[in-house]
Amino acid sequence: MSKKPSVVIAYYSGFGHTDVLARAVERGAVEAGAEVSLVPVDSISDEQWRLLDEADAIVFGSPTYMGSAAGKFHVFAESTSKRWASAAWRDKLGAGFTNAACKAGDKHSTLAYFATLAAQHQMNWVNLGLHPGWHTSAESENDLNRLGYFNGAAASTPADLPAEGVSKADIATAEHLGERVARHTAVVLAGRAALGLTA
Ligand SMILES: Cc1cc2nc3c(=O)[nH]c(=O)nc-3n(C[C@H](O)[C@H](O)[C@H](O)COP(=O)(O)O)c2cc1C
């Protein structure tokens, strides 16, 4: 029997919107049987670095600021360079989520950046795994993946709304991502155990 998948959500949130999504990813992954830790990257401790190093999967999250991940997320990403040099995160699973005020708002750049960061670390990217919602006249903004992203979970929250204003559909989409990451991680762990591989 493989161990429970460990999933760490490494994220930044300036005003609480992305935090709502991080907690949704956490719920989805816990419901799918993972052990999950939330790590706010702007106040990361030595113990939280240890959690990241030991995780089977890392989910990156940040609001989209000026068309990319927030500066504080980039500071975190750059501080992983020694781990990059030693390939310390090689073969972990990776995934990502973002929130922005606009319906588009260049969220793709943030999700693509997360996938590149994971690739630089030789991690294996888990995409969202959903058809787009709200893309025919019969569909609505209440659909899962209503914004039609594929690389990860995306949310749009009007700039004047508090964290409570994050759309239910976007929250459900983030829960789906957490569940998918946990399930894929369990499959990989079971496969490694069956093949007698350590990583
Ligand atoms: C400095 C800054 C830059 C932003 N840039 C973008 C942007 O490029 N596209 C967009 O749609 N929204 C942009 N926004 C809006 C945020 O993405 C949005 O308010 C988001 O909900 C903030 O999430 P948070 O509460 O987790 O920080 C920006 C906000 C700030 C403060």
Tab-separated table of C-alpha atoms and ligand atoms in Angstrom:
chain	number	residue	atom	x	y	z
A	1	MET	CA	0.000	0.000	0.000
A	2	SER	CA	1.502	3.387	-1.019
A	3	LYS	CA	1.748	6.226	1.472
A	4	LYS	CA	-0.768	9.068	1.405
A	5	PRO	CA	0.197	11.662	-1.222
A	6	SER	CA	1.654	14.812	0.343
A	7	VAL	CA	0.676	18.005	-1.422
A	8	VAL	CA	2.059	21.438	-0.539
A	9	ILE	CA	0.343	24.580	-1.804
A	10	ALA	CA	2.996	27.313	-2.145
A	11	TYR	CA	1.157	30.569	-2.736
A	12	TYR	CA	0.966	34.314	-2.259
A	13	SER	CA	-2.141	36.458	-1.800
A	14	GLY	CA	-2.035	40.228	-1.374
A	15	PHE	CA	-5.689	40.872	-0.506
A	16	GLY	CA	-7.147	37.443	0.260
A	17	HIS	CA	-8.672	36.416	-3.087
A	18	THR	CA	-5.976	33.918	-3.998
A	19	ASP	CA	-6.043	32.655	-0.420
A	20	VAL	CA	-9.670	31.577	-0.993
A	21	LEU	CA	-8.510	29.563	-4.011
A	22	ALA	CA	-5.603	28.036	-2.081
A	23	ARG	CA	-8.038	26.770	0.535
A	24	ALA	CA	-10.276	25.365	-2.213
A	25	VAL	CA	-7.318	23.474	-3.735
A	26	GLU	CA	-6.559	22.197	-0.216
A	27	ARG	CA	-10.168	20.975	0.267
A	28	GLY	CA	-10.181	19.153	-3.055
A	29	ALA	CA	-6.871	17.439	-2.347
A	30	VAL	CA	-7.880	16.453	1.202
A	31	GLU	CA	-11.174	15.009	-0.079
A	32	ALA	CA	-9.147	12.924	-2.535
A	33	GLY	CA	-7.022	11.511	0.298
A	34	ALA	CA	-3.914	13.719	0.359
A	35	GLU	CA	-2.089	15.262	3.284
A	36	VAL	CA	-2.001	18.959	2.467
A	37	SER	CA	-0.014	21.930	3.787
A	38	LEU	CA	-0.572	25.572	2.924
A	39	VAL	CA	2.646	27.588	2.630
A	40	PRO	CA	2.348	31.380	2.186
A	41	VAL	CA	5.598	32.052	0.355
A	42	ASP	CA	6.084	35.614	1.631
A	43	SER	CA	6.606	34.359	5.196
A	44	ILE	CA	8.065	30.918	4.530
A	45	SER	CA	9.838	29.251	7.490
A	46	ASP	CA	12.590	26.622	7.565
A	47	GLU	CA	9.965	24.041	8.546
A	48	GLN	CA	7.866	25.006	5.510
A	49	TRP	CA	10.912	24.689	3.223
A	50	ARG	CA	11.287	21.178	4.654
A	51	LEU	CA	7.625	20.446	3.824
A	52	LEU	CA	8.235	21.581	0.248
A	53	ASP	CA	11.370	19.452	-0.078
A	54	GLU	CA	9.529	16.369	1.200
A	55	ALA	CA	6.288	16.910	-0.755
A	56	ASP	CA	5.188	14.565	-3.511
A	57	ALA	CA	3.410	17.446	-5.266
A	58	ILE	CA	3.675	21.239	-5.148
A	59	VAL	CA	0.835	23.488	-6.304
A	60	PHE	CA	1.905	27.072	-7.087
A	61	GLY	CA	-0.575	29.923	-6.602
A	62	SER	CA	-0.453	33.685	-7.026
A	63	PRO	CA	-2.661	36.535	-8.129
A	64	THR	CA	-1.806	37.904	-11.543
A	65	TYR	CA	-0.105	41.258	-11.017
A	66	MET	CA	1.043	43.276	-14.020
A	67	GLY	CA	0.571	40.278	-16.309
A	68	SER	CA	2.551	37.720	-14.301
A	69	ALA	CA	2.800	36.162	-10.856
A	70	ALA	CA	3.134	38.704	-8.026
A	71	GLY	CA	6.595	40.019	-7.215
A	72	LYS	CA	6.605	38.234	-3.865
A	73	PHE	CA	5.962	34.921	-5.624
A	74	HIS	CA	8.869	35.650	-7.972
A	75	VAL	CA	11.111	36.339	-4.950
A	76	PHE	CA	10.160	32.889	-3.636
A	77	ALA	CA	10.759	31.281	-7.051
A	78	GLU	CA	14.213	32.833	-7.309
A	79	SER	CA	15.047	31.617	-3.817
A	80	THR	CA	14.568	28.017	-5.044
A	81	SER	CA	17.653	28.287	-7.285
A	82	LYS	CA	19.870	26.113	-5.079
A	83	ARG	CA	17.193	23.425	-5.208
A	84	TRP	CA	17.114	23.897	-8.993
A	85	ALA	CA	20.905	23.420	-9.119
A	86	SER	CA	20.721	20.137	-7.213
A	87	ALA	CA	17.480	19.002	-8.929
A	88	ALA	CA	16.043	18.634	-5.424
A	89	TRP	CA	12.434	18.763	-6.653
A	90	ARG	CA	12.952	16.453	-9.656
A	91	ASP	CA	9.915	14.248	-10.467
A	92	LYS	CA	7.582	15.904	-7.975
A	93	LEU	CA	4.196	16.670	-9.488
A	94	GLY	CA	3.301	20.330	-10.058
A	95	ALA	CA	0.201	22.396	-10.763
A	96	GLY	CA	-0.942	26.004	-10.483
A	97	PHE	CA	-3.747	28.500	-9.991
A	98	THR	CA	-4.223	32.239	-10.275
A	99	ASN	CA	-6.766	34.982	-9.773
A	100	ALA	CA	-7.052	38.348	-11.502
A	101	ALA	CA	-9.569	41.157	-11.692
A	102	CYS	CA	-10.224	40.922	-15.451
A	103	LYS	CA	-11.928	37.952	-17.059
A	104	ALA	CA	-8.714	37.402	-19.028
A	105	GLY	CA	-6.253	39.860	-17.441
A	106	ASP	CA	-3.226	37.902	-18.737
A	107	LYS	CA	-3.784	35.006	-16.338
A	108	HIS	CA	-2.364	32.674	-18.970
A	109	SER	CA	1.063	34.261	-18.476
A	110	THR	CA	0.965	33.401	-14.764
A	111	LEU	CA	-0.137	29.794	-15.334
A	112	ALA	CA	2.428	29.333	-18.122
A	113	TYR	CA	5.091	30.774	-15.829
A	114	PHE	CA	4.176	28.241	-13.124
A	115	ALA	CA	4.471	25.405	-15.661
A	116	THR	CA	7.897	26.716	-16.713
A	117	LEU	CA	9.012	26.982	-13.084
A	118	ALA	CA	7.948	23.364	-12.556
A	119	ALA	CA	9.783	22.297	-15.729
A	120	GLN	CA	12.939	24.109	-14.583
A	121	HIS	CA	12.740	21.991	-11.446
A	122	GLN	CA	12.225	18.845	-13.601
A	123	MET	CA	8.781	18.361	-12.078
A	124	ASN	CA	5.805	16.801	-13.903
A	125	TRP	CA	2.960	19.215	-14.680
A	126	VAL	CA	-0.650	18.303	-13.917
A	127	ASN	CA	-3.033	20.362	-16.012
A	128	LEU	CA	-6.594	21.300	-15.049
A	129	GLY	CA	-8.200	18.366	-16.843
A	130	LEU	CA	-11.507	20.043	-17.665
A	131	HIS	CA	-13.280	21.064	-20.833
A	132	PRO	CA	-14.002	24.781	-20.886
A	133	GLY	CA	-17.285	25.878	-19.358
A	134	TRP	CA	-19.411	28.840	-20.533
A	135	HIS	CA	-18.348	28.422	-24.169
A	136	THR	CA	-21.730	27.795	-25.785
A	137	SER	CA	-24.942	29.801	-25.478
A	138	ALA	CA	-26.440	26.951	-23.415
A	139	GLU	CA	-23.691	27.213	-20.795
A	140	SER	CA	-23.210	29.786	-18.065
A	141	GLU	CA	-20.761	31.570	-15.818
A	142	ASN	CA	-21.672	29.059	-13.106
A	143	ASP	CA	-19.822	26.284	-14.960
A	144	LEU	CA	-16.621	24.637	-13.813
A	145	ASN	CA	-13.680	26.169	-15.704
A	146	ARG	CA	-15.979	29.007	-16.804
A	147	LEU	CA	-12.943	31.025	-17.978
A	148	GLY	CA	-11.666	28.253	-20.249
A	149	TYR	CA	-8.109	27.733	-19.037
A	150	PHE	CA	-6.215	24.459	-19.428
A	151	ASN	CA	-2.828	24.832	-17.719
A	152	GLY	CA	-4.355	25.304	-14.277
A	153	ALA	CA	-7.242	26.800	-12.303
A	154	ALA	CA	-8.100	30.422	-13.080
A	155	ALA	CA	-10.415	32.845	-11.291
A	156	SER	CA	-11.674	36.322	-11.994
A	157	THR	CA	-12.768	38.505	-9.071
A	158	PRO	CA	-13.894	42.089	-9.679
A	159	ALA	CA	-11.283	44.421	-8.196
A	160	ASP	CA	-13.713	46.122	-5.789
A	161	LEU	CA	-14.998	42.909	-4.171
A	162	PRO	CA	-13.602	41.439	-0.939
A	163	ALA	CA	-12.321	37.873	-0.699
A	164	GLU	CA	-15.922	36.709	-0.108
A	165	GLY	CA	-16.625	37.812	-3.690
A	166	VAL	CA	-14.600	35.027	-5.333
A	167	SER	CA	-16.984	33.210	-7.687
A	168	LYS	CA	-18.402	29.856	-6.560
A	169	ALA	CA	-17.597	28.421	-9.991
A	170	ASP	CA	-13.945	29.455	-9.670
A	171	ILE	CA	-13.786	27.998	-6.167
A	172	ALA	CA	-15.216	24.711	-7.455
A	173	THR	CA	-12.671	24.766	-10.295
A	174	ALA	CA	-9.841	25.162	-7.766
A	175	GLU	CA	-11.280	22.273	-5.700
A	176	HIS	CA	-11.258	20.178	-8.860
A	177	LEU	CA	-7.582	20.987	-9.406
A	178	GLY	CA	-6.729	19.926	-5.852
A	179	GLU	CA	-8.598	16.663	-6.291
A	180	ARG	CA	-6.881	15.988	-9.642
A	181	VAL	CA	-3.431	16.661	-8.243
A	182	ALA	CA	-4.062	14.336	-5.277
A	183	ARG	CA	-5.361	11.540	-7.530
A	184	HIS	CA	-2.493	11.822	-10.023
A	185	THR	CA	0.019	11.888	-7.193
A	186	ALA	CA	-1.514	8.728	-5.704
A	187	VAL	CA	-1.249	6.998	-9.095
A	188	VAL	CA	2.413	7.998	-9.456
A	189	LEU	CA	3.242	6.838	-5.921
A	190	ALA	CA	1.497	3.514	-6.507
A	191	GLY	CA	3.345	3.102	-9.815
A	192	ARG	CA	6.709	3.817	-8.231
A	193	ALA	CA	5.960	1.346	-5.427
A	194	ALA	CA	4.888	-1.326	-7.917
A	195	LEU	CA	8.083	-0.821	-9.939
A	196	GLY	CA	10.279	-0.677	-6.855
A	197	LEU	CA	11.462	2.846	-7.688
A	198	THR	CA	12.412	5.382	-5.040
A	199	ALA	CA	11.474	8.414	-7.189
B	1	LIG	C1	-0.066	45.554	-8.489
B	1	LIG	C2	-1.286	44.915	-9.073
B	1	LIG	C3	-1.257	44.485	-10.386
B	1	LIG	C4	-2.386	43.866	-10.954
B	1	LIG	N1	-2.310	43.414	-12.238
B	1	LIG	C5	-3.391	42.786	-12.776
B	1	LIG	C6	-3.328	42.261	-14.106
B	1	LIG	O1	-2.304	42.265	-14.769
B	1	LIG	N2	-4.466	41.706	-14.604
B	1	LIG	C7	-5.642	41.682	-13.898
B	1	LIG	O2	-6.644	41.215	-14.418
B	1	LIG	N3	-5.704	42.113	-12.621
B	1	LIG	C8	-4.605	42.657	-12.050
B	1	LIG	N4	-4.651	43.089	-10.749
B	1	LIG	C9	-5.834	42.768	-9.932
B	1	LIG	C10	-5.570	41.526	-9.053
B	1	LIG	O3	-5.143	40.426	-9.823
B	1	LIG	C11	-6.854	41.137	-8.315
B	1	LIG	O4	-7.284	42.222	-7.523
B	1	LIG	C12	-6.707	39.892	-7.489
B	1	LIG	O5	-7.994	39.533	-7.017
B	1	LIG	C13	-5.790	40.080	-6.291
B	1	LIG	O6	-5.648	38.840	-5.615
B	1	LIG	P1	-5.143	38.753	-4.125
B	1	LIG	O7	-6.245	39.316	-3.255
B	1	LIG	O8	-4.910	37.314	-3.862
B	1	LIG	O9	-3.898	39.594	-4.039
B	1	LIG	C14	-3.558	43.700	-10.179
B	1	LIG	C15	-3.566	44.151	-8.838
B	1	LIG	C16	-2.446	44.738	-8.281
B	1	LIG	C17	-2.474	45.173	-6.837
